[in-house]
Coordinates of C-alpha atoms and ligand atoms in Angstrom, one line a residue:
M10 CA 84.0 133.4 42.2
P11 CA 82.8 131.8 44.8
D12 CA 80.9 133.2 48.5
R13 CA 80.1 132.8 51.1
Y14 CA 76.6 132.2 49.9
D15 CA 77.8 129.1 48.3
L16 CA 79.4 127.2 51.4
P17 CA 78.4 123.6 51.1
A18 CA 75.1 123.3 53.4
G19 CA 76.3 121.4 56.4
F20 CA 79.1 124.0 56.9
R21 CA 78.4 124.8 61.0
W22 CA 78.8 127.9 62.2
G23 CA 79.9 129.0 65.0
A24 CA 80.8 131.1 67.4
A25 CA 84.3 131.1 70.4
T26 CA 84.6 132.1 73.6
A27 CA 86.9 131.1 76.6
A28 CA 87.6 130.2 79.7
Y29 CA 89.3 133.1 82.0
Q30 CA 88.2 135.6 78.6
I31 CA 84.3 135.5 80.0
E32 CA 83.7 134.4 83.2
G33 CA 85.2 136.2 85.9
A34 CA 84.3 134.6 88.6
V35 CA 87.4 133.3 90.1
D36 CA 86.9 133.0 93.5
E37 CA 83.6 130.9 93.4
D38 CA 82.5 126.8 93.9
G39 CA 86.3 125.6 94.7
R40 CA 87.9 127.0 91.5
G41 CA 92.0 126.5 91.8
P42 CA 94.1 129.9 91.1
S43 CA 95.5 129.8 86.9
V44 CA 98.7 131.3 86.0
W45 CA 96.9 134.2 85.0
D46 CA 95.3 134.4 87.8
T47 CA 98.8 135.6 89.5
F48 CA 99.7 136.9 85.9
T49 CA 97.7 139.5 85.9
A50 CA 97.9 140.3 89.8
R51 CA 101.7 141.5 88.4
P52 CA 102.4 144.8 88.5
G53 CA 102.2 145.7 84.8
A54 CA 101.9 142.9 83.3
I55 CA 98.5 144.0 82.1
R56 CA 97.9 146.9 79.8
D57 CA 95.8 149.3 82.1
G58 CA 96.3 146.0 85.5
H59 CA 93.1 144.8 84.0
T60 CA 92.1 141.8 85.6
G61 CA 89.7 138.5 84.1
A62 CA 88.2 138.4 88.2
V63 CA 85.0 139.1 86.3
A64 CA 85.1 139.6 82.6
C65 CA 82.3 138.8 81.4
D66 CA 80.6 137.5 84.7
H67 CA 79.6 134.6 82.2
Y68 CA 79.7 132.4 85.1
H69 CA 76.8 134.0 86.1
R70 CA 75.3 135.0 83.3
Y71 CA 75.7 132.2 80.0
P72 CA 71.5 131.6 80.7
E73 CA 71.3 135.5 78.4
D74 CA 74.9 134.8 76.6
I75 CA 72.9 131.2 75.3
A76 CA 69.5 133.6 74.5
L77 CA 72.5 136.2 72.3
M78 CA 73.5 132.4 70.8
K79 CA 70.4 131.2 70.2
G80 CA 69.1 134.8 68.6
L81 CA 72.7 134.2 65.9
G82 CA 70.6 130.9 65.0
L83 CA 74.3 128.9 65.6
D84 CA 75.3 125.7 65.0
G85 CA 77.4 125.2 67.5
Y86 CA 80.1 127.3 70.4
R87 CA 83.0 126.6 71.5
F88 CA 84.1 127.4 74.5
S89 CA 87.0 126.2 76.8
I90 CA 86.9 124.4 80.4
A91 CA 89.1 126.0 83.4
W92 CA 91.2 123.0 84.2
S93 CA 91.8 124.6 87.3
R94 CA 87.5 125.0 88.1
V95 CA 87.7 121.2 87.2
L96 CA 90.9 119.7 89.4
P97 CA 91.7 123.4 91.8
T98 CA 95.8 122.3 91.6
G99 CA 95.8 120.6 88.1
S100 CA 95.9 117.2 89.3
G101 CA 94.6 116.5 92.6
P102 CA 90.7 116.1 93.8
V103 CA 87.8 116.7 91.5
N104 CA 85.9 120.0 92.5
P105 CA 82.2 118.9 91.9
A106 CA 80.4 122.2 91.9
G107 CA 83.2 122.8 89.1
L108 CA 81.4 119.9 87.0
A109 CA 78.7 120.7 87.6
F110 CA 78.9 124.6 86.3
Y111 CA 80.1 123.2 82.3
D112 CA 77.5 120.1 83.1
R113 CA 74.9 122.9 83.5
L114 CA 75.8 125.3 80.6
V115 CA 76.2 122.1 78.4
D116 CA 72.7 121.5 79.3
A117 CA 71.6 125.0 78.7
L118 CA 73.4 124.7 75.1
L119 CA 71.8 121.2 73.9
E120 CA 68.2 122.7 74.9
A121 CA 69.2 125.9 72.8
G122 CA 70.3 122.6 70.0
I123 CA 73.8 124.7 69.9
T124 CA 76.3 121.7 69.5
P125 CA 78.9 122.8 72.4
L126 CA 82.8 122.5 70.7
P127 CA 85.4 122.1 74.5
T128 CA 88.3 123.5 74.0
L129 CA 90.0 121.4 77.3
F130 CA 93.3 123.3 77.9
H131 CA 92.9 127.4 76.7
W132 CA 96.6 129.0 78.7
D133 CA 94.9 128.2 82.0
L134 CA 96.5 126.0 83.2
P135 CA 96.1 125.8 87.3
Q136 CA 98.6 128.1 89.2
A137 CA 100.1 124.5 91.2
L138 CA 101.1 123.0 88.0
E139 CA 102.9 125.8 87.2
D140 CA 104.3 125.9 90.8
H141 CA 106.6 122.9 89.5
G142 CA 107.3 123.9 86.7
G143 CA 104.1 124.2 84.3
W144 CA 104.5 123.5 80.8
L145 CA 108.7 122.7 81.2
N146 CA 107.8 119.8 83.2
R147 CA 106.6 116.4 81.3
D148 CA 104.4 115.7 84.3
T149 CA 101.7 118.0 83.4
A150 CA 101.6 116.2 80.4
H151 CA 100.4 113.7 82.1
H152 CA 98.4 114.9 84.2
F153 CA 96.8 116.5 81.1
A154 CA 95.9 113.6 80.4
D155 CA 93.7 112.3 82.7
Y156 CA 91.9 115.8 83.1
A157 CA 90.5 115.0 79.8
A158 CA 89.7 111.4 81.2
V159 CA 88.5 112.8 84.0
V160 CA 86.2 115.8 82.2
T161 CA 85.1 113.5 79.7
D162 CA 83.6 110.9 81.7
R163 CA 81.1 113.5 83.2
L164 CA 80.6 115.6 79.4
G165 CA 81.3 112.9 77.0
D166 CA 78.5 111.8 77.3
R167 CA 76.4 114.7 74.8
I168 CA 79.2 117.0 72.7
P169 CA 80.8 114.6 70.2
T170 CA 84.1 116.8 69.1
W171 CA 86.9 118.1 71.7
I172 CA 89.9 120.0 70.7
T173 CA 92.5 119.6 73.2
L174 CA 94.9 122.5 73.5
N175 CA 94.4 126.2 72.0
E176 CA 97.2 128.0 69.5
P177 CA 100.6 126.3 71.1
F178 CA 101.9 128.2 69.2
V179 CA 100.2 131.7 71.2
H180 CA 100.9 130.3 74.5
T181 CA 104.4 129.5 74.1
V182 CA 106.1 131.8 73.3
F183 CA 104.6 134.6 74.0
G184 CA 104.0 132.6 78.1
Y185 CA 107.1 131.0 78.3
A186 CA 109.9 132.8 75.5
L187 CA 109.0 137.0 75.8
G188 CA 107.0 136.6 79.0
T189 CA 103.8 139.3 77.9
H190 CA 101.5 136.6 78.6
A191 CA 101.6 133.5 81.6
P192 CA 103.3 132.4 83.2
G193 CA 105.7 135.3 81.9
R194 CA 108.0 133.7 80.9
T195 CA 111.4 134.8 79.2
L196 CA 113.7 132.3 78.0
M197 CA 113.2 132.5 74.2
F198 CA 114.2 129.5 72.2
E199 CA 114.5 127.4 75.6
A200 CA 111.3 128.1 75.7
L201 CA 110.2 125.1 73.4
P202 CA 110.1 122.1 75.8
A203 CA 106.7 124.5 77.0
A204 CA 106.0 123.1 73.0
H205 CA 107.1 119.3 72.9
H206 CA 105.3 118.7 76.0
Q207 CA 101.7 120.1 74.9
L208 CA 102.3 118.8 71.8
L209 CA 102.7 115.5 73.9
A210 CA 99.8 116.6 76.1
H211 CA 97.7 117.1 73.4
G212 CA 98.7 113.0 71.9
L213 CA 98.1 111.9 75.5
A214 CA 94.8 113.1 75.7
A215 CA 93.3 112.2 72.3
S216 CA 94.2 108.6 73.1
V217 CA 91.7 108.8 76.4
L218 CA 89.3 110.9 73.7
H219 CA 89.7 108.2 70.9
D220 CA 89.1 105.1 73.4
R221 CA 86.0 107.2 74.5
G222 CA 84.4 107.7 71.5
L223 CA 85.1 110.5 71.4
E224 CA 86.5 112.9 68.3
V225 CA 89.5 114.9 68.2
M226 CA 90.7 118.1 67.7
L227 CA 93.5 120.4 67.9
S228 CA 93.4 124.3 67.5
N229 CA 96.6 125.6 66.0
N230 CA 97.4 129.8 64.9
L231 CA 98.2 129.3 61.4
T232 CA 99.5 132.4 59.4
L233 CA 100.9 132.5 56.3
V234 CA 104.2 133.8 56.1
E235 CA 105.4 135.7 53.2
P236 CA 109.0 136.7 52.0
A237 CA 109.1 140.3 52.0
T238 CA 111.0 140.5 49.2
P239 CA 112.7 137.5 46.5
S240 CA 115.8 137.9 47.8
P241 CA 117.3 134.4 49.2
D242 CA 117.9 135.6 53.0
D243 CA 114.8 137.0 52.9
A244 CA 113.4 133.2 52.0
A245 CA 115.4 131.9 54.6
A246 CA 114.4 133.5 57.3
A247 CA 110.2 132.8 56.3
A248 CA 111.3 129.4 56.0
A249 CA 112.8 129.3 59.2
Y250 CA 109.7 131.5 60.6
D251 CA 107.5 129.7 58.8
A252 CA 109.2 125.9 61.3
L253 CA 108.8 128.3 64.4
H254 CA 104.4 129.5 64.1
N255 CA 103.5 126.7 61.9
R256 CA 105.3 123.5 61.5
L257 CA 106.6 123.0 65.1
F258 CA 103.1 123.1 66.2
T259 CA 101.4 121.0 62.8
D260 CA 104.6 118.7 61.7
P261 CA 104.4 116.1 65.1
V262 CA 100.5 116.6 64.8
L263 CA 100.0 115.3 61.1
L264 CA 103.2 113.9 60.5
G265 CA 104.8 112.2 63.0
R266 CA 107.9 114.8 63.0
Y267 CA 109.1 118.1 63.9
P268 CA 110.5 120.4 61.2
D269 CA 114.9 121.0 60.8
L270 CA 114.7 123.8 63.5
S271 CA 118.9 124.1 63.1
A272 CA 118.2 127.3 61.5
L273 CA 116.7 128.4 65.2
G274 CA 119.7 126.8 67.1
V275 CA 117.6 124.4 68.5
P276 CA 119.2 121.2 68.2
D277 CA 117.0 118.2 67.6
D278 CA 115.8 117.2 70.5
I279 CA 114.6 120.7 72.0
Y280 CA 116.8 120.1 74.5
G281 CA 116.3 116.9 75.7
A282 CA 112.6 117.3 75.6
V283 CA 112.1 114.6 73.3
H284 CA 112.1 111.6 74.6
P285 CA 112.2 107.8 71.8
G286 CA 108.6 106.9 71.8
D287 CA 107.7 110.0 72.1
L288 CA 106.2 111.5 68.4
D289 CA 104.7 108.7 67.8
L290 CA 102.6 109.4 71.2
I291 CA 102.1 112.0 69.5
H292 CA 101.1 111.3 65.7
T293 CA 99.7 108.3 66.2
P294 CA 96.0 109.0 67.8
G295 CA 95.3 110.4 64.6
L296 CA 93.3 114.7 64.3
D297 CA 89.6 114.5 63.1
A298 CA 90.2 118.0 62.0
L299 CA 92.2 120.6 62.2
G300 CA 91.3 123.7 63.6
L301 CA 92.6 126.7 62.3
N302 CA 92.6 129.9 64.0
F303 CA 92.9 132.4 61.5
Y304 CA 94.1 136.2 62.2
N305 CA 96.6 137.2 59.4
P306 CA 99.1 136.5 57.4
T307 CA 102.6 138.1 58.6
R308 CA 106.1 139.0 55.7
V309 CA 109.4 138.5 57.2
A310 CA 112.8 139.6 56.3
A311 CA 115.7 138.8 57.0
P312 CA 117.0 139.7 60.8
T313 CA 118.6 142.9 61.3
D314 CA 119.8 142.0 65.0
P315 CA 121.7 139.4 64.5
G316 CA 120.2 136.8 68.2
L317 CA 117.4 136.3 66.3
P318 CA 116.6 134.8 62.7
F319 CA 114.3 136.5 61.5
D320 CA 111.8 140.2 61.0
L321 CA 109.1 140.5 61.2
V322 CA 107.9 143.6 59.3
D323 CA 104.4 144.7 58.3
I324 CA 102.5 144.9 55.0
P325 CA 102.3 148.3 55.3
E326 CA 99.6 147.8 51.9
A327 CA 96.5 146.5 53.5
P328 CA 94.2 148.0 55.7
H329 CA 94.6 147.3 59.6
T330 CA 93.0 146.6 62.2
A331 CA 92.7 148.3 65.3
F332 CA 94.4 146.2 67.6
G333 CA 96.6 147.0 64.3
W334 CA 97.3 143.5 62.7
P335 CA 96.5 143.1 59.0
V336 CA 93.5 142.4 56.9
V337 CA 93.9 140.5 54.4
P338 CA 91.2 138.1 53.8
D339 CA 93.1 136.2 50.8
A340 CA 96.3 135.0 53.0
L341 CA 93.8 132.4 54.9
R342 CA 93.2 131.5 51.3
Q343 CA 96.5 130.3 50.4
L344 CA 97.2 128.8 53.4
L345 CA 94.4 127.0 53.4
L346 CA 95.6 125.5 49.4
H347 CA 100.0 125.6 50.7
L348 CA 98.5 123.1 53.8
R349 CA 96.7 120.8 51.3
D350 CA 100.2 121.2 48.7
F351 CA 102.2 120.4 52.2
Y352 CA 100.5 118.4 54.3
G353 CA 98.6 116.4 51.5
K354 CA 96.3 113.6 52.7
A355 CA 98.0 113.4 55.7
L356 CA 95.3 117.2 56.4
P357 CA 92.3 116.1 57.8
P358 CA 89.4 117.7 57.6
V359 CA 90.0 122.0 58.7
T360 CA 87.3 123.2 60.7
V361 CA 88.6 127.4 62.0
T362 CA 88.5 127.6 65.2
E363 CA 88.2 131.3 65.8
N364 CA 88.5 134.7 63.2
G365 CA 87.2 138.1 63.7
C366 CA 88.8 140.9 63.9
S367 CA 89.3 143.8 66.5
V368 CA 87.3 147.3 66.4
D369 CA 87.7 150.7 67.9
E370 CA 84.7 150.5 70.6
S371 CA 84.1 154.1 69.1
T372 CA 83.3 152.8 65.1
T373 CA 79.3 152.2 65.8
P374 CA 78.0 150.2 63.2
D375 CA 81.0 148.0 63.7
H376 CA 81.4 147.7 59.3
P377 CA 85.2 147.2 59.9
R378 CA 84.2 143.5 61.2
I379 CA 81.8 143.1 58.7
D380 CA 83.5 143.5 56.6
Y381 CA 86.1 141.5 58.4
L382 CA 83.8 138.0 58.7
A383 CA 82.1 139.1 55.0
T384 CA 85.7 139.3 52.7
H385 CA 87.0 135.8 54.8
L386 CA 84.4 134.1 54.8
D387 CA 84.3 133.9 50.5
A388 CA 87.8 133.5 50.7
L389 CA 86.8 130.5 52.7
A390 CA 83.8 129.5 50.3
T391 CA 86.9 129.4 47.0
A392 CA 89.3 127.7 49.2
I393 CA 86.5 125.2 49.1
A394 CA 85.6 125.1 45.0
E395 CA 89.2 124.7 45.4
G396 CA 88.7 122.0 46.5
L397 CA 89.8 121.5 50.3
D398 CA 86.9 120.2 52.7
I399 CA 86.7 122.1 55.5
R400 CA 83.6 122.2 57.2
G401 CA 82.7 124.9 59.5
Y402 CA 84.1 128.8 61.5
Y403 CA 84.2 130.0 64.9
T404 CA 84.1 133.0 64.7
W405 CA 86.3 135.1 67.2
S406 CA 84.4 136.1 69.2
L407 CA 81.0 136.1 70.1
L408 CA 81.7 139.2 73.3
D409 CA 84.0 141.5 73.8
N410 CA 85.9 140.0 76.3
F411 CA 89.5 139.9 78.0
E412 CA 91.7 140.0 75.5
W413 CA 94.9 138.9 77.5
A414 CA 98.6 141.6 77.5
E415 CA 95.8 144.2 76.3
G416 CA 92.5 144.3 79.2
Y417 CA 89.7 145.2 78.2
H418 CA 91.0 147.3 75.2
Q419 CA 90.9 145.1 72.3
R420 CA 86.7 144.2 71.1
F421 CA 86.8 141.4 69.0
G422 CA 82.2 141.0 70.0
L423 CA 79.4 140.5 67.9
V424 CA 78.2 141.9 71.5
H425 CA 79.2 145.1 72.8
V426 CA 79.6 144.4 76.2
D427 CA 79.9 147.5 78.8
F428 CA 81.6 146.1 81.4
A429 CA 80.8 148.7 84.5
T430 CA 76.8 147.2 83.6
Q431 CA 76.9 143.9 82.1
K432 CA 74.9 144.9 80.0
R433 CA 75.5 143.4 76.7
T434 CA 73.8 145.3 72.8
P435 CA 74.4 143.2 70.0
R436 CA 76.4 145.7 66.7
A437 CA 75.6 145.6 63.6
S438 CA 77.6 142.8 62.4
Y439 CA 75.4 140.1 65.1
A440 CA 72.6 141.1 62.2
W441 CA 74.6 140.5 60.3
Y442 CA 76.0 137.3 60.6
R443 CA 72.5 135.7 61.3
D444 CA 70.7 136.9 58.8
L445 CA 73.9 135.1 56.8
I446 CA 73.5 131.9 58.6
A447 CA 69.4 132.9 57.6
A448 CA 70.6 133.7 54.0
H449 CA 72.3 130.5 54.0
R450 CA 70.8 128.7 55.1
A451 CA 67.5 129.4 53.1
H452 CA 69.7 128.9 49.6
R453 CA 70.5 125.5 50.1
S454 CA 67.6 124.1 51.4
G455 CA 65.7 126.0 48.8
Ligands
FCB2 C1 93.2 134.0 69.7 C2 93.8 133.8 71.0 C3 92.1 134.1 71.9 C4 91.6 135.1 70.9 C5 92.3 136.4 69.8 C6 92.1 137.3 69.9 O1 95.0 134.3 68.8 O2 93.5 132.2 71.5 O3 92.1 133.7 72.7 O4 92.6 136.2 72.0 O5 93.4 135.5 69.6

């Protein structure tokens, strides 16, 4: 069996973060409020009332964090740009101080020999755009393309590859359908126009980026969907869930069409959101690589509640992370093979843009994280040996950070953060990842 040391020469090693989860400094240097500032202020929205107001204070401590990345020997660092730092109201005037922060960050990364991989949108929509309907408003897609132009005019000379959106599935479902994330709407399937407008935003921005000679990625949260039993009812439920979680966000980009959403009771034009020509705008720019955020497979059964076309059930035989997510590393390999079989030549190269796990703070050393990373990297090496084109791996996450509705309770970092003092302490998994990267390089060049 191939393992992680067999990953190809040139395989890119990275780590990932996102702006609202680490930056803090929410009121500094002209940053405008985002939906996460508003949502975290809502009583009961976040566990223990935590907010990202300070988070890891990365806005001020980024030199220390880049030193940690350099210590790992990373090739690349995936971070996100806070739209409302650059354009405080989402569309109006540019905030020079906001752009200057990312300019300094990018130069410091390059100085450390690390390639920046920015994500333009990781869920922190400017509140001013939310006040006009957020992603339910088609105009937001056009504002996003304008924002992409502003940012790449400033940073595009130093950064070859850009990610447009992070996980539009999670943002749509948690933010607009269920209301457990910002902006906290509970529209159930009527949330799906927000999905279409994000995909349109991706397509419009992808054209802007390609016009500037830049490469484009989209980071999707994809899961291996498995029916609970071979029964036709469970298979139908699994197909409906696969359409919602995976295909809705990948088919339009790679194939230029939506999957059949009738099992969800959603009309083909997604409640009038899909206009003639939209699918061309989404599909034609193409993707230079697909960003894959993978955490766990999903087991699906026929519904017990007639209001939903599926039930999500546990995978009791698998170990679980501190977050309660099942750990099934081979599901990553199976998912990649499935993507290749399903999309064929339409599947571009893949880069894993997130993968990692939350470990209880009291578990030191953090061996469950090392096991999680090692087994998922072995699964990637096996998928590559089976013919997949996988270019790199960005672990989630460099640092413990603000984990959305869970506040600071879920700890995904290679580096422990004491949120009272901001002290960073590399964990056992940090040393393990550093040594793996060095050993892989030595093995491949030797
Ligand atoms: C992903 C998000 C990322 C982080 C991880 C644990 O869905 O993209 O910000 O919260 O989950």
